[in-house]
Tab-separated table of C-alpha atoms and ligand atoms in Angstrom:
chain	number	residue	atom	x	y	z
M	1	MET	CA	-111.160	20.580	-44.372
M	2	GLU	CA	-110.026	17.628	-42.276
M	3	HIS	CA	-112.828	15.187	-41.526
M	4	ILE	CA	-112.824	13.385	-38.156
M	5	ARG	CA	-115.176	10.596	-37.109
M	6	CYS	CA	-114.783	11.095	-33.376
M	7	LEU	CA	-113.461	14.392	-32.066
M	8	ILE	CA	-112.694	14.604	-28.348
M	9	ILE	CA	-112.089	18.029	-26.822
M	10	GLY	CA	-110.292	17.916	-23.475
M	11	SER	CA	-107.643	15.752	-21.839
M	12	GLY	CA	-108.824	15.048	-18.298
M	13	PRO	CA	-110.075	11.649	-17.127
M	14	ALA	CA	-113.251	12.059	-19.235
M	15	GLY	CA	-111.425	12.905	-22.478
M	16	TYR	CA	-108.779	10.197	-22.163
M	17	THR	CA	-111.284	7.512	-21.161
M	18	ALA	CA	-113.466	8.449	-24.123
M	19	ALA	CA	-110.339	8.171	-26.297
M	20	ILE	CA	-109.471	4.705	-24.948
M	21	TYR	CA	-112.967	3.410	-25.730
M	22	ALA	CA	-113.220	5.205	-29.083
M	23	GLY	CA	-109.784	3.935	-30.104
M	24	ARG	CA	-110.632	0.341	-29.210
M	25	ALA	CA	-113.862	0.722	-31.242
M	26	ASN	CA	-111.844	1.797	-34.310
M	27	LEU	CA	-113.337	5.281	-34.405
M	28	SER	CA	-109.896	6.847	-35.113
M	29	PRO	CA	-110.350	9.411	-32.348
M	30	VAL	CA	-108.616	12.774	-32.447
M	31	LEU	CA	-108.182	14.381	-29.036
M	32	TYR	CA	-107.341	18.044	-28.496
M	33	GLU	CA	-105.684	18.617	-25.127
M	34	GLY	CA	-106.929	22.145	-24.490
M	35	ILE	CA	-105.667	24.810	-22.091
M	36	GLN	CA	-104.501	22.435	-19.361
M	37	PRO	CA	-103.105	19.187	-20.822
M	38	GLY	CA	-104.060	16.373	-18.473
M	39	GLY	CA	-106.710	18.501	-16.788
M	40	GLN	CA	-107.155	19.422	-13.156
M	41	LEU	CA	-105.479	16.272	-11.807
M	42	THR	CA	-102.132	17.495	-13.109
M	43	ILE	CA	-102.190	20.223	-10.455
M	44	THR	CA	-103.177	17.976	-7.592
M	45	THR	CA	-100.924	15.902	-5.369
M	46	GLU	CA	-102.041	12.498	-4.225
M	47	VAL	CA	-105.214	10.897	-5.609
M	48	GLU	CA	-106.369	8.444	-2.959
M	49	ASN	CA	-109.814	7.549	-4.243
M	50	PHE	CA	-109.265	6.365	-7.817
M	51	PRO	CA	-110.033	2.626	-7.769
M	52	GLY	CA	-107.089	0.371	-8.517
M	53	TYR	CA	-104.455	2.339	-6.598
M	54	PRO	CA	-104.476	1.000	-3.024
M	55	GLU	CA	-101.531	3.221	-2.077
M	56	GLY	CA	-102.807	6.284	-3.971
M	57	VAL	CA	-101.268	7.771	-7.109
M	58	ALA	CA	-99.836	11.191	-7.956
M	59	GLY	CA	-102.294	13.152	-10.135
M	60	PRO	CA	-99.790	13.816	-12.959
M	61	ASP	CA	-98.765	10.111	-12.999
M	62	LEU	CA	-102.377	9.001	-13.302
M	63	MET	CA	-102.913	11.373	-16.235
M	64	GLU	CA	-99.701	10.234	-17.927
M	65	ASP	CA	-100.891	6.611	-17.658
M	66	LEU	CA	-104.287	7.528	-19.119
M	67	ARG	CA	-102.594	9.367	-21.968
M	68	LYS	CA	-100.384	6.387	-22.780
M	69	GLN	CA	-103.394	4.076	-22.684
M	70	ALA	CA	-105.273	6.377	-25.107
M	71	GLU	CA	-102.237	6.481	-27.425
M	72	ARG	CA	-101.896	2.698	-27.319
M	73	PHE	CA	-105.267	2.396	-29.061
M	74	GLY	CA	-104.405	4.887	-31.765
M	75	THR	CA	-105.684	8.202	-30.422
M	76	ASN	CA	-104.255	11.149	-32.314
M	77	ILE	CA	-103.450	13.651	-29.530
M	78	ARG	CA	-102.975	17.309	-30.461
M	79	SER	CA	-102.175	20.389	-28.411
M	80	ALA	CA	-104.539	23.197	-29.347
M	81	ILE	CA	-107.463	24.984	-27.725
M	82	ALA	CA	-110.987	24.971	-29.174
M	83	MET	CA	-112.012	28.578	-29.817
M	84	GLN	CA	-115.245	28.324	-31.782
M	85	ALA	CA	-117.948	25.739	-32.412
M	86	ASP	CA	-120.564	25.466	-35.134
M	87	LEU	CA	-122.955	22.714	-34.115
M	88	SER	CA	-125.775	23.876	-36.396
M	89	ALA	CA	-125.553	20.843	-38.680
M	90	SER	CA	-123.541	17.626	-39.003
M	91	PRO	CA	-120.632	17.364	-39.668
M	92	TYR	CA	-119.910	19.784	-36.846
M	93	LYS	CA	-117.188	22.385	-37.217
M	94	ILE	CA	-114.699	23.272	-34.507
M	95	THR	CA	-112.007	25.936	-34.891
M	96	PHE	CA	-108.815	25.785	-32.819
M	97	ASP	CA	-106.336	28.439	-31.728
M	98	ASP	CA	-103.749	27.122	-34.227
M	99	GLY	CA	-106.089	28.423	-36.937
M	100	ASN	CA	-107.332	25.003	-38.044
M	101	THR	CA	-110.989	24.160	-38.450
M	102	VAL	CA	-111.966	20.507	-38.519
M	103	GLU	CA	-115.308	18.843	-39.197
M	104	ALA	CA	-116.483	15.926	-37.117
M	105	ASP	CA	-119.299	13.382	-37.257
M	106	THR	CA	-119.291	13.073	-33.478
M	107	VAL	CA	-117.996	15.488	-30.842
M	108	ILE	CA	-117.270	14.606	-27.229
M	109	ILE	CA	-117.057	17.760	-25.136
M	110	ALA	CA	-114.784	17.009	-22.167
M	111	THR	CA	-113.466	20.498	-21.496
M	112	GLY	CA	-113.718	20.320	-17.712
M	113	ALA	CA	-113.928	23.242	-15.333
M	114	THR	CA	-111.678	26.111	-14.176
M	115	ALA	CA	-111.075	27.467	-10.676
M	116	LYS	CA	-113.278	30.378	-9.577
M	117	TYR	CA	-112.109	33.631	-8.008
M	118	LEU	CA	-113.997	35.861	-5.559
M	119	GLY	CA	-114.136	38.734	-8.048
M	120	LEU	CA	-112.087	41.184	-5.949
M	121	ASP	CA	-110.045	43.772	-7.876
M	122	ASP	CA	-107.108	42.872	-5.635
M	123	GLU	CA	-107.086	39.293	-6.963
M	124	LYS	CA	-106.104	40.729	-10.357
M	125	LYS	CA	-103.790	43.328	-8.858
M	126	TYR	CA	-101.797	40.667	-6.999
M	127	ALA	CA	-102.065	37.888	-9.607
M	128	GLY	CA	-98.749	36.032	-9.510
M	129	MET	CA	-97.726	38.208	-6.545
M	130	GLY	CA	-99.329	36.238	-3.748
M	131	VAL	CA	-102.704	35.209	-5.212
M	132	SER	CA	-103.152	31.665	-6.495
M	133	ALA	CA	-105.886	29.123	-7.172
M	134	CYS	CA	-103.509	26.172	-7.041
M	135	ALA	CA	-101.701	25.258	-3.843
M	136	THR	CA	-99.768	22.420	-5.431
M	137	CYS	CA	-98.510	24.719	-8.199
M	138	ASP	CA	-97.487	27.635	-6.001
M	139	GLY	CA	-97.251	26.314	-2.435
M	140	PHE	CA	-93.505	25.891	-2.770
M	141	PHE	CA	-93.061	29.688	-2.667
M	142	TYR	CA	-94.593	29.883	0.800
M	143	ARG	CA	-92.231	27.691	2.789
M	144	LYS	CA	-92.212	28.776	6.426
M	145	LYS	CA	-94.594	31.636	5.571
M	146	THR	CA	-98.196	32.434	6.475
M	147	VAL	CA	-100.960	31.778	3.986
M	148	ALA	CA	-104.756	31.863	3.804
M	149	VAL	CA	-107.039	29.515	1.879
M	150	VAL	CA	-110.586	30.612	1.046
M	151	GLY	CA	-113.333	27.985	0.954
M	152	GLY	CA	-114.919	25.290	3.082
M	153	GLY	CA	-115.182	22.354	0.670
M	154	ASP	CA	-112.963	19.344	0.048
M	155	THR	CA	-110.671	21.317	-2.238
M	156	ALA	CA	-110.085	24.031	0.372
M	157	CYS	CA	-109.332	21.439	3.058
M	158	GLU	CA	-107.028	19.522	0.750
M	159	GLU	CA	-105.153	22.698	-0.178
M	160	ALA	CA	-104.923	23.831	3.453
M	161	ILE	CA	-103.462	20.459	4.482
M	162	TYR	CA	-101.002	20.507	1.592
M	163	LEU	CA	-99.907	24.056	2.425
M	164	ALA	CA	-99.567	23.188	6.112
M	165	GLY	CA	-96.785	20.819	5.027
M	166	LEU	CA	-94.829	23.807	3.708
M	167	ALA	CA	-95.989	26.977	5.427
M	168	SER	CA	-95.658	27.794	9.102
M	169	LYS	CA	-99.309	28.859	9.457
M	170	VAL	CA	-102.459	28.356	7.373
M	171	TYR	CA	-105.716	30.232	7.897
M	172	LEU	CA	-108.812	28.681	6.358
M	173	ILE	CA	-111.331	31.435	5.595
M	174	VAL	CA	-114.841	29.951	5.634
M	175	ARG	CA	-117.920	32.096	5.082
M	176	LYS	CA	-120.311	29.746	6.897
M	177	PRO	CA	-120.155	28.562	10.522
M	178	PHE	CA	-119.297	25.054	9.287
M	179	LEU	CA	-117.244	23.225	6.655
M	180	ARG	CA	-118.944	21.674	3.648
M	181	ALA	CA	-116.081	19.206	3.179
M	182	SER	CA	-116.349	15.451	3.779
M	183	LYS	CA	-115.965	14.180	7.341
M	184	ILE	CA	-112.500	12.736	6.785
M	185	MET	CA	-111.178	16.051	5.420
M	186	GLN	CA	-112.798	18.001	8.273
M	187	GLU	CA	-111.051	15.749	10.756
M	188	ARG	CA	-107.685	16.135	9.047
M	189	VAL	CA	-108.048	19.917	9.160
M	190	ALA	CA	-109.099	19.868	12.822
M	191	ASP	CA	-106.155	17.615	13.707
M	192	ASN	CA	-103.565	19.796	11.964
M	193	PRO	CA	-101.986	22.179	14.478
M	194	LYS	CA	-100.830	24.579	11.741
M	195	ILE	CA	-104.340	25.193	10.400
M	196	GLU	CA	-106.650	27.726	12.029
M	197	VAL	CA	-110.202	27.830	10.701
M	198	LEU	CA	-111.812	31.278	10.627
M	199	PHE	CA	-115.522	30.506	10.441
M	200	GLU	CA	-118.016	33.177	9.342
M	201	HIS	CA	-115.271	35.182	7.663
M	202	ASN	CA	-115.105	36.793	4.221
M	203	ALA	CA	-112.157	38.350	2.439
M	204	GLU	CA	-112.868	41.920	1.295
M	205	GLY	CA	-109.521	42.861	-0.194
M	206	LEU	CA	-105.766	42.455	-0.046
M	207	PHE	CA	-102.949	44.823	0.754
M	208	GLY	CA	-99.191	44.992	0.361
M	209	GLU	CA	-96.442	47.023	-1.280
M	210	ASN	CA	-94.753	44.568	-3.662
M	211	GLY	CA	-97.057	41.626	-3.225
M	212	VAL	CA	-99.610	40.337	-0.757
M	213	GLU	CA	-98.798	41.306	2.824
M	214	GLY	CA	-102.260	40.849	4.274
M	215	VAL	CA	-105.983	40.413	3.813
M	216	HIS	CA	-108.879	42.671	4.835
M	217	LEU	CA	-111.376	40.433	6.598
M	218	VAL	CA	-114.951	40.844	7.728
M	219	LYS	CA	-116.324	38.597	10.452
M	220	ARG	CA	-120.067	37.860	10.654
M	221	LEU	CA	-120.898	39.965	7.618
M	222	GLY	CA	-124.307	41.632	7.881
M	223	GLU	CA	-124.791	40.744	11.572
M	224	PRO	CA	-125.106	43.361	14.355
M	225	ASP	CA	-121.656	42.387	15.656
M	226	GLU	CA	-119.999	42.571	12.214
M	227	GLN	CA	-116.286	43.183	12.635
M	228	HIS	CA	-113.616	44.295	10.160
M	229	TYR	CA	-109.938	43.616	10.706
M	230	ASP	CA	-106.677	42.918	8.868
M	231	LEU	CA	-104.642	39.736	8.988
M	232	ALA	CA	-100.998	39.518	7.907
M	233	ILE	CA	-100.444	36.813	5.272
M	234	ASP	CA	-97.928	36.191	2.479
M	235	GLY	CA	-100.118	34.117	0.179
M	236	PHE	CA	-103.835	34.052	-0.648
M	237	PHE	CA	-105.226	30.819	-2.148
M	238	LEU	CA	-108.674	30.452	-3.674
M	239	ALA	CA	-110.491	27.125	-3.353
M	240	ILE	CA	-114.130	28.120	-3.822
M	241	GLY	CA	-115.197	25.860	-6.641
M	242	HIS	CA	-115.039	25.843	-10.397
M	243	LYS	CA	-116.630	27.255	-13.541
M	244	PRO	CA	-117.418	24.806	-16.360
M	245	ASN	CA	-115.562	25.457	-19.625
M	246	SER	CA	-118.641	25.498	-21.818
M	247	ASP	CA	-118.669	29.038	-23.248
M	248	ILE	CA	-118.117	28.208	-26.926
M	249	PHE	CA	-120.836	25.538	-26.858
M	250	LYS	CA	-123.482	27.649	-25.102
M	251	PRO	CA	-125.131	28.892	-28.315
M	252	TRP	CA	-125.866	25.268	-29.231
M	253	VAL	CA	-126.323	23.094	-26.143
M	254	LYS	CA	-128.479	23.563	-23.056
M	255	THR	CA	-126.633	24.725	-19.928
M	256	ASP	CA	-127.740	25.462	-16.365
M	257	GLU	CA	-127.354	28.891	-14.748
M	258	THR	CA	-123.702	28.194	-13.845
M	259	GLY	CA	-122.868	26.972	-17.353
M	260	TYR	CA	-122.826	23.212	-16.776
M	261	ILE	CA	-123.984	21.410	-19.923
M	262	ILE	CA	-127.316	19.694	-19.349
M	263	THR	CA	-127.423	16.183	-20.756
M	264	GLU	CA	-130.371	13.828	-21.236
M	265	GLY	CA	-130.968	11.938	-17.997
M	266	ASP	CA	-127.778	10.266	-16.868
M	267	SER	CA	-126.570	9.832	-20.469
M	268	PRO	CA	-123.924	12.095	-22.047
M	269	ARG	CA	-126.320	13.067	-24.905
M	270	THR	CA	-126.634	16.842	-25.280
M	271	GLY	CA	-129.744	16.855	-27.455
M	272	ILE	CA	-127.687	17.558	-30.584
M	273	PRO	CA	-127.332	14.222	-32.421
M	274	GLY	CA	-123.744	13.011	-32.228
M	275	VAL	CA	-122.632	15.641	-29.704
M	276	PHE	CA	-121.915	14.384	-26.202
M	277	ALA	CA	-120.670	15.989	-22.993
M	278	ALA	CA	-118.611	14.142	-20.391
M	279	GLY	CA	-116.790	14.938	-17.167
M	280	ASP	CA	-116.859	18.109	-15.081
M	281	VAL	CA	-118.226	20.336	-17.874
M	282	ALA	CA	-121.532	18.491	-17.475
M	283	ASP	CA	-121.366	17.508	-13.812
M	284	PRO	CA	-122.315	20.008	-11.112
M	285	HIS	CA	-122.799	17.246	-8.544
M	286	TYR	CA	-119.988	14.684	-8.329
M	287	ARG	CA	-116.925	16.085	-10.137
M	288	GLN	CA	-114.701	13.143	-9.326
M	289	ALA	CA	-111.970	11.673	-11.527
M	290	ILE	CA	-113.756	8.321	-11.531
M	291	THR	CA	-117.186	9.761	-12.416
M	292	ALA	CA	-115.558	11.808	-15.192
M	293	ALA	CA	-113.868	8.669	-16.516
M	294	GLY	CA	-117.187	6.797	-16.381
M	295	SER	CA	-119.002	9.492	-18.338
M	296	GLY	CA	-116.182	9.582	-20.915
M	297	CYS	CA	-116.700	5.842	-21.409
M	298	LYS	CA	-120.437	6.381	-21.894
M	299	ALA	CA	-119.828	9.182	-24.411
M	300	ALA	CA	-117.538	6.994	-26.526
M	301	ILE	CA	-120.057	4.128	-26.515
M	302	GLU	CA	-122.774	6.593	-27.584
M	303	ALA	CA	-120.509	7.925	-30.354
M	304	GLU	CA	-119.833	4.408	-31.612
M	305	ARG	CA	-123.555	3.556	-31.719
M	306	TYR	CA	-124.377	6.859	-33.402
M	307	LEU	CA	-121.789	6.267	-36.140
M	308	ALA	CA	-122.787	2.615	-36.604
M	309	ALA	CA	-126.480	3.470	-36.941
M	310	ARG	CA	-125.677	5.983	-39.699
M	311	LYS	CA	-122.952	3.869	-41.312
M	312	LEU	CA	-120.517	6.792	-40.909
A	401	NDP	P1	-117.416	23.033	-3.297
A	401	NDP	O1	-118.432	23.634	-4.183
A	401	NDP	O2	-117.702	21.734	-2.634
A	401	NDP	O3	-117.037	24.043	-2.138
A	401	NDP	C1	-116.797	25.383	-2.400
A	401	NDP	C2	-116.524	26.087	-1.090
A	401	NDP	O4	-116.208	27.438	-1.375
A	401	NDP	C3	-117.723	26.091	-0.153
A	401	NDP	O5	-117.306	26.017	1.177
A	401	NDP	C4	-118.330	27.454	-0.448
A	401	NDP	O6	-119.006	28.002	0.634
A	401	NDP	C5	-117.103	28.276	-0.715
A	401	NDP	N1	-117.391	29.434	-1.539
A	401	NDP	C6	-117.956	29.470	-2.782
A	401	NDP	N2	-118.041	30.734	-3.233
A	401	NDP	C7	-117.540	31.510	-2.261
A	401	NDP	C8	-117.369	32.909	-2.121
A	401	NDP	N3	-117.737	33.748	-3.090
A	401	NDP	N4	-116.833	33.371	-0.981
A	401	NDP	C9	-116.452	32.526	0.002
A	401	NDP	N5	-116.581	31.196	-0.061
A	401	NDP	C10	-117.116	30.702	-1.180
A	401	NDP	O7	-116.092	22.975	-4.198
A	401	NDP	P2	-114.806	22.061	-4.052
A	401	NDP	O8	-113.930	22.538	-5.149
A	401	NDP	O9	-114.280	22.067	-2.687
A	401	NDP	O10	-115.314	20.604	-4.375
A	401	NDP	C11	-116.012	20.309	-5.582
A	401	NDP	C12	-116.364	18.832	-5.652
A	401	NDP	O11	-115.163	18.085	-5.786
A	401	NDP	C13	-117.057	18.334	-4.395
A	401	NDP	O12	-117.995	17.382	-4.777
A	401	NDP	C14	-115.938	17.710	-3.609
A	401	NDP	O13	-116.395	16.689	-2.753
A	401	NDP	C15	-115.072	17.159	-4.726
A	401	NDP	N6	-113.659	17.021	-4.283
A	401	NDP	C16	-113.288	15.812	-3.802
A	401	NDP	C17	-112.022	15.598	-3.358
A	401	NDP	C18	-111.681	14.252	-2.848
A	401	NDP	O14	-112.542	13.403	-2.785
A	401	NDP	N7	-110.453	13.996	-2.446
A	401	NDP	C19	-110.990	16.652	-3.402
A	401	NDP	C20	-111.490	17.910	-3.915
A	401	NDP	C21	-112.789	18.059	-4.337
A	401	NDP	P3	-120.482	27.503	1.079
A	401	NDP	O15	-120.298	26.184	1.733
A	401	NDP	O16	-120.895	28.591	1.971
A	401	NDP	O17	-121.294	27.448	-0.187
């Protein structure tokens, strides 16, 4: 079985930053890219808040730069998905979907998070036929059409604004009477004439013959004046948050009720010696590219100290 000193699982800002630090520390890191090479930033448009880019940077370009920087310091990057983990004893064993199992002295879990859906049967029924959780991936299909975005956070606002650049009309379906998004995003939504915010609305289902033609809405759910009505739309976009990709590690590491890996204080230590968690998989609070990168850096420094202390 192949033996790895520093195994990094995931290729978002956390994984690549861990790889840069681990590579520079001569840990011969091996990084597995996972389901979405480059992570969530590869499906975003402009990143305006990553320090060092005064004019902003396209998400995919930022990830390509991080990848090159990780490769420059000798990271061995592979494209496979981790399917099973045995963290019962060191060296830890991870099995990938290409059939390989490797053993590692240190493991940095940087598997990120995946978009959530409402759980409606119609989301499955119309998957790829008008339902999407990624405006930048699928927005192109809705030029001059009418779409709805569900959610009231920064992601929902960002997606609504992006779609407003393509579609003729964007409804933002928000279950509360206010947006949770940051002030600047709220203002951009309010200032965009193509976006109409439907506060206190929930989506109950979708309809359409050969794809989404509309959404069943309920206004003021559970209130005496609750109202049900249908709205014609061509596309239905989910932007209601994310689920951490921690399933295969749950038998071994502590997680919260949503599945976020709980680390010790503000360190990336999981409680299992030599196993660290970095980025969105362990961050229910900030979930920013820069905080993910910072935690990836911490994880690699921890891995280096762990290996040095044991002369591994
Ligand atoms: P959030 O958790 O911030 O927001 C999720 C939104 O979806 C909330 O409005 C929530 O409603 C709503 N929601 C959740 N579940 C349901 C449901 N079942 N039905 C209807 N609505 C639902 O997630 P985001 O992905 O927007 O943001 C995550 C983090 O990433 C945040 O910290 C955000 O600031 C950050 N971010 C930053 C960006 C930037 O700085 N440019 C861009 C994108 C994200 P409710 O409010 O009622 O709970």
